[in-house]
Coordinates of C-alpha atoms in Angstrom, one line a residue:
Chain A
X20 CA 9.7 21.0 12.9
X21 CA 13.5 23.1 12.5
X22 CA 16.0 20.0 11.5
X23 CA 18.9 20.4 14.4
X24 CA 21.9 18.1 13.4
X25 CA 22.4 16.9 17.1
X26 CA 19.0 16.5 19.1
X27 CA 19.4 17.0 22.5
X28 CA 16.5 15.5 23.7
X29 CA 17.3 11.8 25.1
X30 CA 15.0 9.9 22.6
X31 CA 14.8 6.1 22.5
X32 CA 15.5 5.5 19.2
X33 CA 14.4 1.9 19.6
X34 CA 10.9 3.4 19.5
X35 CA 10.9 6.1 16.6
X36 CA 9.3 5.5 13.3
X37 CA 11.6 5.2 10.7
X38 CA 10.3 8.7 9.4
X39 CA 9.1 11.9 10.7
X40 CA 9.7 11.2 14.4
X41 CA 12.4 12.9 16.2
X42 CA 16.2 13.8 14.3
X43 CA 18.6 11.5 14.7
X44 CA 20.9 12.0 17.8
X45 CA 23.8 9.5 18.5
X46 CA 25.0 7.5 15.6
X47 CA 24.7 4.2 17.3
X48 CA 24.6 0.5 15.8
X49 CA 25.3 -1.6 18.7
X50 CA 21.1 -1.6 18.6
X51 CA 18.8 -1.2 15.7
X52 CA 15.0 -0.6 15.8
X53 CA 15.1 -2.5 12.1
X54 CA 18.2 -4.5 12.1
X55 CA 17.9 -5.6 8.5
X56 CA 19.5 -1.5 7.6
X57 CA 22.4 -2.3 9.4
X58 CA 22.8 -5.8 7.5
X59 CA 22.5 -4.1 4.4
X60 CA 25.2 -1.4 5.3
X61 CA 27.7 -4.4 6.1
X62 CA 27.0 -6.1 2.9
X63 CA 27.0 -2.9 0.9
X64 CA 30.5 -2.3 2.3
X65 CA 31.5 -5.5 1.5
X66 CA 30.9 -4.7 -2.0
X67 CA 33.3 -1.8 -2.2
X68 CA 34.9 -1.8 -5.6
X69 CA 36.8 1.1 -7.8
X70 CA 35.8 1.9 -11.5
X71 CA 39.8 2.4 -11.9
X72 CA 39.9 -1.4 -11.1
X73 CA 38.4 -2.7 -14.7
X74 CA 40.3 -2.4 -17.5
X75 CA 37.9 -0.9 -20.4
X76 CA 40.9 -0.4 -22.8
X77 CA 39.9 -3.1 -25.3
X78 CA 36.3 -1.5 -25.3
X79 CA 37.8 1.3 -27.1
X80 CA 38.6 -1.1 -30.4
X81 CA 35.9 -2.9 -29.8
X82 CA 33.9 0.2 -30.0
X83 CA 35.2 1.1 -33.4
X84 CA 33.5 -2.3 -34.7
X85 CA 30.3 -1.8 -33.8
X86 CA 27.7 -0.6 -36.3
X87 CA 26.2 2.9 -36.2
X88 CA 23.2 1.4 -34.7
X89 CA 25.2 -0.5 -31.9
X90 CA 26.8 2.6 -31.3
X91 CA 23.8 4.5 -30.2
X92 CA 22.2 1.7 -28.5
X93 CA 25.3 1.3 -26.3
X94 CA 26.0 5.3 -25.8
X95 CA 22.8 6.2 -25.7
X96 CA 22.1 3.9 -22.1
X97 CA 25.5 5.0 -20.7
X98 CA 23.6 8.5 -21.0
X99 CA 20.4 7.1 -19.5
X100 CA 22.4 4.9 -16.6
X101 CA 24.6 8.8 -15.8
X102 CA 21.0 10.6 -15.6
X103 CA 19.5 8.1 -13.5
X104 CA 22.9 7.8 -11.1
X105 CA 23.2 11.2 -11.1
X106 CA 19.6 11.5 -9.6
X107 CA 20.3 8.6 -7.3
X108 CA 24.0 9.8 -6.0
X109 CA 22.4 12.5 -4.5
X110 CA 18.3 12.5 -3.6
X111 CA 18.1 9.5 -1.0
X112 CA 20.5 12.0 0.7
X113 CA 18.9 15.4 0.4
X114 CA 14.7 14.0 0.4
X115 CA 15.5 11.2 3.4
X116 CA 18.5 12.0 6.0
X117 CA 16.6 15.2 7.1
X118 CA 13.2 13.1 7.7
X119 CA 15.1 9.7 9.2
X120 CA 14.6 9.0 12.4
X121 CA 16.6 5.7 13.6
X122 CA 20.8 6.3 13.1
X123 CA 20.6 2.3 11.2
X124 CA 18.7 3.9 8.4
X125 CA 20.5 6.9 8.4
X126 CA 23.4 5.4 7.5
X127 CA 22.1 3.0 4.9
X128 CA 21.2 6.1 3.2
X129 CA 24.3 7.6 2.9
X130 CA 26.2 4.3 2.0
X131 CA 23.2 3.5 -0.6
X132 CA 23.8 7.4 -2.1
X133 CA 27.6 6.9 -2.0
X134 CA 27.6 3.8 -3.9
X135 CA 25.6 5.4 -6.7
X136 CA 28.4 8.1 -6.8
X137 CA 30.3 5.3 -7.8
X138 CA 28.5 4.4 -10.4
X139 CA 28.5 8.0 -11.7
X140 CA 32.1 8.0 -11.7
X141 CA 32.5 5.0 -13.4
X142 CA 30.3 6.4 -16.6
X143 CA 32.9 8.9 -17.3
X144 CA 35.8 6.3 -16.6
X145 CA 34.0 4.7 -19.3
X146 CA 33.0 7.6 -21.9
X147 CA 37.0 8.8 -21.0
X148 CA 38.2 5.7 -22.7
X149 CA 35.6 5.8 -25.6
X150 CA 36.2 9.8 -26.3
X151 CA 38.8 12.0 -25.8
X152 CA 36.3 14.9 -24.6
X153 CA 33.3 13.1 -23.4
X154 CA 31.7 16.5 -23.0
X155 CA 29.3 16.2 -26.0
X156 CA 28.1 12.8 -24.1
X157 CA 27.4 14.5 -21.1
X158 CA 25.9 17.8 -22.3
X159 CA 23.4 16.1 -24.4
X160 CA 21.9 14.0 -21.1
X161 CA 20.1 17.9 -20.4
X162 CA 19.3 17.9 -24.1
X163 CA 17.9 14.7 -25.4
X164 CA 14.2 14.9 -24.9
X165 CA 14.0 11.1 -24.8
X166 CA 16.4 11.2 -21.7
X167 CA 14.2 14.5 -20.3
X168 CA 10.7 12.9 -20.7
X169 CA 12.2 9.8 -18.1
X170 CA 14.5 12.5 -15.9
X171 CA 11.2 15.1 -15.0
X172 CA 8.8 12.0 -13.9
X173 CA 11.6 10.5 -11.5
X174 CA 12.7 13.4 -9.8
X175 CA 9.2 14.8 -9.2
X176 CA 8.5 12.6 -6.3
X177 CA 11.4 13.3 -4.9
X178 CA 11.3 17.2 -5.6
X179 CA 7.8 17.2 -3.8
X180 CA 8.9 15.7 -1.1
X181 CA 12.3 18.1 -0.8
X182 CA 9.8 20.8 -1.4
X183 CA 7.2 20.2 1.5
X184 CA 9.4 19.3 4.0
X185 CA 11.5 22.0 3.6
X186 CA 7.8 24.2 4.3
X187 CA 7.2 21.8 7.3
X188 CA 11.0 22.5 8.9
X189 CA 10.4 26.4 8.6
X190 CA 6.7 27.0 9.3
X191 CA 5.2 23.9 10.2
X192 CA 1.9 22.7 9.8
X193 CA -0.4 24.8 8.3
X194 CA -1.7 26.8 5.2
X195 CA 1.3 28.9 3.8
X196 CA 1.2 31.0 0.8
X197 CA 4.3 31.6 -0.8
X198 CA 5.1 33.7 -4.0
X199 CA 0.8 33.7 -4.4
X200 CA 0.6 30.2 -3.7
X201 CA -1.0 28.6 -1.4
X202 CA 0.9 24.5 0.2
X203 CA -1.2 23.1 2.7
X204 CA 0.9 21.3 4.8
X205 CA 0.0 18.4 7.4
X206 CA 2.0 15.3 8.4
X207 CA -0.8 12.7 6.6
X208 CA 0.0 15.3 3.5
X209 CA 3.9 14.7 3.8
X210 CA 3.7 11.1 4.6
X211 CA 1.8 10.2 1.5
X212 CA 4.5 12.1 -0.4
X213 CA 7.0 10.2 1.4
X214 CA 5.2 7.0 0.7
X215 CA 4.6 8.0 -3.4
X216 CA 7.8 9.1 -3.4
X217 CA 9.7 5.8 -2.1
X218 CA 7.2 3.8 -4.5
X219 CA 9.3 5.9 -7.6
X220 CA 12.7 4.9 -6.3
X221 CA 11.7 1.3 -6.0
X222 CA 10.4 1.3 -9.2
X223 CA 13.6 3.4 -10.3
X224 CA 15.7 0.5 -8.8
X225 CA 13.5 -2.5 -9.8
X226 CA 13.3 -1.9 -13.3
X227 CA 14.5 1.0 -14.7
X228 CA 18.2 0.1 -15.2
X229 CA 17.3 -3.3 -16.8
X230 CA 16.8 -2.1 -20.3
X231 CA 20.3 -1.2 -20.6
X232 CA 21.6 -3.7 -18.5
X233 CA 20.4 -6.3 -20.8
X234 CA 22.1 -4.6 -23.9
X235 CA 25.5 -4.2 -22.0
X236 CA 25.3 -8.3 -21.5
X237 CA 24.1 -8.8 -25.0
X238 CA 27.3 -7.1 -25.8
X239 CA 29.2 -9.5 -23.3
X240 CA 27.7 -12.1 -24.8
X241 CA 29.7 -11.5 -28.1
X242 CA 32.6 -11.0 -26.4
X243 CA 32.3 -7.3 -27.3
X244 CA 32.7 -4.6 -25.0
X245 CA 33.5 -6.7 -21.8
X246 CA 35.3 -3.8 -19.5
X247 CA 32.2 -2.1 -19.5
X248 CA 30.1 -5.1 -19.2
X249 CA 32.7 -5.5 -15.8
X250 CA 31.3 -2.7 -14.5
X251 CA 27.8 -2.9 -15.2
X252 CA 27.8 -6.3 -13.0
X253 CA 29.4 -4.4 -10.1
X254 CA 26.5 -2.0 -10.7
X255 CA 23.9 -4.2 -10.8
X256 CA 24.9 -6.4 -7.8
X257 CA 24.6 -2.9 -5.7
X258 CA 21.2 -2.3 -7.4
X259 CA 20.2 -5.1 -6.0
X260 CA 21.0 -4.4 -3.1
X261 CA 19.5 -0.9 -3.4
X262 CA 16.0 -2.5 -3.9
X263 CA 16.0 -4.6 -1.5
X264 CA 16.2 -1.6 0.8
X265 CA 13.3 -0.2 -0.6
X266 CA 11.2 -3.3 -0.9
X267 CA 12.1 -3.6 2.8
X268 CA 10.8 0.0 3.9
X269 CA 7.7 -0.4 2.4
X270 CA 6.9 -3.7 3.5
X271 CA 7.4 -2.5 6.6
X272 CA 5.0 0.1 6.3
X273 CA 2.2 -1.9 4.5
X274 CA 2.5 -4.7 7.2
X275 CA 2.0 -2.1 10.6
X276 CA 5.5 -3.0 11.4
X277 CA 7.0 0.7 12.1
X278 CA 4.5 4.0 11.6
X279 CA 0.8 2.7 12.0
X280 CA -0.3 5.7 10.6
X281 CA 1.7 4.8 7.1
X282 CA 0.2 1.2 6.8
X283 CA -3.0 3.4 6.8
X284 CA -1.6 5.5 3.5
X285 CA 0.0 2.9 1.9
X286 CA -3.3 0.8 1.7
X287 CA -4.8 4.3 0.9
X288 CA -2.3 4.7 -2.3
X289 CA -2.2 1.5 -3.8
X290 CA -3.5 2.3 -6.7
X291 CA -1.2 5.5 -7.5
X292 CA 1.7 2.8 -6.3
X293 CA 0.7 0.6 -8.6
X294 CA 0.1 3.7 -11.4
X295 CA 3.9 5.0 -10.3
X296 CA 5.2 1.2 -11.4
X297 CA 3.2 1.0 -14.7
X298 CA 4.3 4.1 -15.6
X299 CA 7.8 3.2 -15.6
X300 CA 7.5 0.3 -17.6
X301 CA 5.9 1.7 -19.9
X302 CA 8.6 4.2 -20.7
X303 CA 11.6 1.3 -20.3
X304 CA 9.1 0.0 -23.3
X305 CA 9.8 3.5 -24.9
X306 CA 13.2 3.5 -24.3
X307 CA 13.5 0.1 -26.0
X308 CA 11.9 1.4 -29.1
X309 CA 13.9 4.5 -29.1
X310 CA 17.1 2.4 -28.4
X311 CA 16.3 0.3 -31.6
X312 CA 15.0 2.9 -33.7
X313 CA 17.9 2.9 -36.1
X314 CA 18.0 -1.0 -36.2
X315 CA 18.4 -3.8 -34.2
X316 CA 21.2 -5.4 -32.2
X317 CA 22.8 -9.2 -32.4
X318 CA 20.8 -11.1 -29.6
X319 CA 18.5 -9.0 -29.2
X320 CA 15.1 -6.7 -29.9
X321 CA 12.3 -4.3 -29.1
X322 CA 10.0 -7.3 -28.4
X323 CA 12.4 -9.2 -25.9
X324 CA 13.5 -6.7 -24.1
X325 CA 9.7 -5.2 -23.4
X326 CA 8.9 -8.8 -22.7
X327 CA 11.7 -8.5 -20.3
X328 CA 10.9 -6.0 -18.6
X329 CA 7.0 -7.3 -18.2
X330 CA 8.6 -10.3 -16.4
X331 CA 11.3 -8.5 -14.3
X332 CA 7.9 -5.6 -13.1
X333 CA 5.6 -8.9 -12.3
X334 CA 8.4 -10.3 -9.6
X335 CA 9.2 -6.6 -8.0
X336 CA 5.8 -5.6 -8.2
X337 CA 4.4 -8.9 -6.3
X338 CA 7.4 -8.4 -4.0
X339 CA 5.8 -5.5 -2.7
X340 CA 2.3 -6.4 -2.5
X341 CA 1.6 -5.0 -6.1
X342 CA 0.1 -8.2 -7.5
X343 CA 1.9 -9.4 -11.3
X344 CA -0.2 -7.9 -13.8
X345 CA 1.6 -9.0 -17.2
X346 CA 0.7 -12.5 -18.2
X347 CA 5.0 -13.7 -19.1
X348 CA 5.6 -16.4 -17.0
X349 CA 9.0 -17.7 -18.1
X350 CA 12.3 -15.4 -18.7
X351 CA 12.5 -14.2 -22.1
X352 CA 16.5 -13.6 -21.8
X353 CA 17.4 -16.9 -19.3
X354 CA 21.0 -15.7 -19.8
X355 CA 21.0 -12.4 -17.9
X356 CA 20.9 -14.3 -14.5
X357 CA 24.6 -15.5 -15.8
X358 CA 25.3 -11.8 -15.5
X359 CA 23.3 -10.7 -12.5
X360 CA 24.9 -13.8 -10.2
X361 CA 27.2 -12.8 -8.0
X362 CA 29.3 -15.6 -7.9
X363 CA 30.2 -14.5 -11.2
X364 CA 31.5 -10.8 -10.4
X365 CA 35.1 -10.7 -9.7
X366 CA 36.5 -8.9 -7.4
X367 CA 39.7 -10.2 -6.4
X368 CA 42.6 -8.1 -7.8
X369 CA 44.4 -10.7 -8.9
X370 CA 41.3 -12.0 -10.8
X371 CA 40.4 -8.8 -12.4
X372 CA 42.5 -6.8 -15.1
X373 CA 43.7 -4.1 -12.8
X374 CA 46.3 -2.0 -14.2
X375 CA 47.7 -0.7 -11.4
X376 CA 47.8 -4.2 -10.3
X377 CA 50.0 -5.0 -13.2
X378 CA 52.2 -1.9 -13.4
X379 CA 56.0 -2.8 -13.0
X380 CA 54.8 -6.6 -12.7
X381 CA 54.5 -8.6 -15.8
X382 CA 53.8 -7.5 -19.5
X383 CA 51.9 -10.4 -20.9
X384 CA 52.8 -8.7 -24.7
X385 CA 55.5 -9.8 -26.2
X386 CA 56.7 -9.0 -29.6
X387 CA 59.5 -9.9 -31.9
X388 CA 61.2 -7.6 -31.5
X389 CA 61.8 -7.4 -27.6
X390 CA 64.1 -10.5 -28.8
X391 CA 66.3 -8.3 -30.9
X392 CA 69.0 -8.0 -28.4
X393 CA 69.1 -11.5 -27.3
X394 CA 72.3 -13.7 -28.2
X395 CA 73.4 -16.8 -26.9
Chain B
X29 CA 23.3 -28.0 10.4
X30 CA 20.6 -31.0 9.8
X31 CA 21.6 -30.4 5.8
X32 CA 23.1 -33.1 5.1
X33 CA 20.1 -35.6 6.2
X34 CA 19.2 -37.5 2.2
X35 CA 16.3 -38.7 1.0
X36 CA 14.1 -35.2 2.1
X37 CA 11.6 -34.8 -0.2
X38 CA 10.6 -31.0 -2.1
X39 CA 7.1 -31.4 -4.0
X40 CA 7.3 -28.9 -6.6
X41 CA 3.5 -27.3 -7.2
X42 CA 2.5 -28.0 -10.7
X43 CA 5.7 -29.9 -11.4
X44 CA 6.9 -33.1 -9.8
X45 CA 8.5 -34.2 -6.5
X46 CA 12.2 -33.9 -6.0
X47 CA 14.8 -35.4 -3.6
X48 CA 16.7 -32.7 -1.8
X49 CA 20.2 -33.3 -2.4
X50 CA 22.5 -33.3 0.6
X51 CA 25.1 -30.5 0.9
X52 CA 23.5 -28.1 -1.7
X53 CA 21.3 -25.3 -1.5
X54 CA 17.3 -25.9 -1.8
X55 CA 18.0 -23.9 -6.0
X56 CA 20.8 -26.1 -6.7
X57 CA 19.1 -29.3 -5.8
X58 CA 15.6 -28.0 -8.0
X59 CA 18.4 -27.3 -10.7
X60 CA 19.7 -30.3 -11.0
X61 CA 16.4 -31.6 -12.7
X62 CA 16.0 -28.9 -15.0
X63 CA 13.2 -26.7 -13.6
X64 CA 14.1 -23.4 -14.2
X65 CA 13.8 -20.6 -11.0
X66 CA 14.4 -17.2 -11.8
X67 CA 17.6 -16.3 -9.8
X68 CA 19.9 -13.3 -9.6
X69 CA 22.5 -13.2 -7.1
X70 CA 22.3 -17.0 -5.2
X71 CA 23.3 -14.8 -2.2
X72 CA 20.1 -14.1 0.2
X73 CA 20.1 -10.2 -1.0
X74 CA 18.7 -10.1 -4.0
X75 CA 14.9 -11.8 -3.4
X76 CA 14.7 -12.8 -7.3
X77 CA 14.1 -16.7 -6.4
X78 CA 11.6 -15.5 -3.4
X79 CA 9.4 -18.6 -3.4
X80 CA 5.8 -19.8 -1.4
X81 CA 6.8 -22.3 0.8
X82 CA 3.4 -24.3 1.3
X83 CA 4.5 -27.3 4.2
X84 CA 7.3 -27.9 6.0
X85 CA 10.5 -26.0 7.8
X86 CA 13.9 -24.7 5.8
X87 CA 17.0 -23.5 7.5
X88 CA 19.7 -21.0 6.6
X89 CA 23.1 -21.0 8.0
X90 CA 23.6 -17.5 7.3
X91 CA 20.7 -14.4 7.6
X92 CA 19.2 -13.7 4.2
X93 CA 19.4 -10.2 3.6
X94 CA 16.0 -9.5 0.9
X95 CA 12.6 -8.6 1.9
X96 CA 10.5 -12.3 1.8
X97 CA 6.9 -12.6 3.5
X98 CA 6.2 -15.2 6.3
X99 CA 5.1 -17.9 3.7
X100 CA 8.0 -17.3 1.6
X101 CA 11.4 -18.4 1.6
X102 CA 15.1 -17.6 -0.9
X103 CA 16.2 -21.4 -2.3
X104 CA 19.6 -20.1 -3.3
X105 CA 20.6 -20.0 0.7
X106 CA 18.3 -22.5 2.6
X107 CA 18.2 -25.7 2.9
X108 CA 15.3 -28.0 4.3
X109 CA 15.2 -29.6 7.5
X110 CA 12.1 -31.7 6.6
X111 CA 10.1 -32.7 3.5
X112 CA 8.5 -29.6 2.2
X113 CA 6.3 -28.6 -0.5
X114 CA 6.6 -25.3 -2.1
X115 CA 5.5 -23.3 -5.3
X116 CA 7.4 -21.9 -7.5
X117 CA 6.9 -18.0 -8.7

């Protein structure tokens, strides 16, 4: 079916599916099919916050201290966090909006994608402060096979998705052969794909930020690079967030409260669900070991944080029917929850070390000789 | 808001019976005898202390915003009304 950015027929949207019903007409909220998207936009909104707001200055000396090994561990999952926020800022947008059917979800999407631009741009407020030219940082992200091997098996889903429906909006159902080959396209085909394809981004969100999440707040921890452990707070509260979103969608698919028809696929794809989560736990495994290839850091190890990540896949995978397959029962690292409360993310400019804040205010630093002039 | 009613009871599968404390969430009362939940943002948003709630009724005074099934409640925003027995994750 051709997308058309305003449909004109006068569609309840009370009674579409979430997906693959009619285009999105009116951008209403006074009513919601699935009121819990419009929650979720307010609360997102809510968390507005600006990367220019911390101050990451000291993490530039603090930087300078850390051993060659703590420097790779840190820069090497600030390159791993701008691949996967680079993917996020802009998919939801470009595989979901032109298959959403209900304006509450719609809307979601774009606050969800324009959040994780936020994030993006707080990576290079970050690397700006560290290097002069952070363009060595950036370029290797499309040249590190370690960061490849992760990028190619999270945009797949999503590039399959892009891919058939972009078939479906120009010819439709049907067999099509394009450049010598053959896509068979049907809606049960591009529903599953839909359904696979949400499964990676919860996983994406679930897990695969909490490798380096836990290094940045073994950092914090020591008191060492705390601008940057600032932001990564205000990051993970909105990832959060983020997967709750997705934990919501397909819950309400698997429990025949939107599309009957995908209650039918997701009990028909649990396994590769299930395959998509394990998957990406192993390679947060892999990236631990490549993280600590070239030597440990204070607080932390291979072993804990692959123990973490066992215990942080059993909760998101039973959260969405998945069962907990790894036998961990308690937290490894008790003092990430410190980190991941949100209680404990400042926000209040007056709270938070905001230079703009501060400018023609107070200067806290005084020295001797700002007394040089002083007589009495 | 019944919170504030003392002397409600939370039986804690496979660890021991608590009394609800008035005026604190269902987590902070569990936390104040040392059994650990798993907890992120002691908000409603999050669903990391998403819990089985095996007898009895909670309340929250403000909507909780993550995905939890029918038998399943978030202690770091409701409180209970009655005695309840639950089981931690």
């Amino acid at each position: 079916m051709k997308y058309t950015t305003f449909n004109q027929i006068n569609n309840n949207p009370l009674t579409e599916p979430m997906f693959f019903g009619n285009p999105v007409n009116v951008a209403r909220y006074d009513q919601q099919k699935h009121q819990i998207f419009e929650k979720l936009i307010e609360k997102q909104i809510s968390f507005f916050w600006r990367p220019e707001e911390v101050d990451v200055s000291k993490d530039r000396v603090d930087f300078q201290k850390l051993s060659e090994s703590e420097k790779h561990i840190f820069i090497s999952n600030l390159k791993y966090q701008t691949l996967l926020d680079s993917i996020q800022g802009r998919s939801p947008n470009i595989a979901f909006l032109p298959i959403i059917s209900i304006p509450e979800l719609e809307t979601w999407v774009e606050t969800w994608s324009f959040f994780e631009t936020i994030h993006s741009r707080s990576y290079t407020h970050i690397l700006r402060n560290l290097f002069g030219d952070p363009s060595s940082i950036f370029n290797d992200i499309v040249e590190n096979q370690e960061i490849k091997k992760r990028a190619s098996d999270i945009s797949k889903y999503y590039d399959d998705l892009i891919f058939a429906t972009q078939l479906w909006q120009t010819l439709g159902e049907g067999s099509h052969t394009i450049n010598g080959v053959t896509h068979i396209i049907s809606m049960r085909e591009l529903k599953k794909k839909l359904y696979l394809c949400m499964n990676s981004v919860n996983a994406l969100e679930a897990i695969r930020f909490y490798v380096s999440f836990a290094c940045t707040f073994a950092f914090a921890e020591r008191e060492l690079m705390e601008g940057n452990s600032k932001i990564i707070r205000l990051i993970a509260r909105d990832e959060n967030l983020h997967l709750t979103s997705t934990q919501h969608i397909i819950n309400l698919w698997a429990k025949g409260k939107d599309d009957p028809e995908m209650a039918e696929i997701a009990e028909e794809c649990k396994e590769e669900a299930t395959q998509i989560f394990l998957n990406a736990v192993q390679q947060e495994k892999e990236w631990a070991a490549y993280l600590f290839q070239q030597g440990s850091m204070i607080g932390l190890n291979k072993e804990i944080l692959c123990q973490y990540v066992e215990f942080i896949a059993n909760h998101r995978m039973s959260a969405i029917g998945l069962g907990q397959p790894f036998d961990i029962k308690s937290n490894p690292l008790p003092w990430m929850n410190n980190y991941l409360n949100s209680d404990n993310v400042q926000v209040a400019p007056q709270e938070s070390e905001i230079s703009s804040y501060l400018v023609g205010q107070i200067d806290s630093e005084v020295n001797a000789d700002d007394f040089g002039d002083f007589d009495l | 808001m019944s919170n504030n009613k003392d002397s409600l009871q939370v039986n804690i599968k496979q660890h021991k019976t608590v009394l609800h404390q008035p005026q604190r969430t269902l987590l902070e009362s569990i936390e104040v005898h040392q059994i650990d939940v798993h907890f992120h943002c002691r908000e409603g948003y999050c669903g990391a202390c998403r819990t089985k709630l095996l007898s009895g009724k909670v309340e929250y005074p403000n909507f909780p915003l993550a995905y939890i099934d029918d038998d399943e409640i978030l202690p770091c925003c409701c409180y209970p009304t009655t005695d309840i027995e639950i089981e931690l994750a």
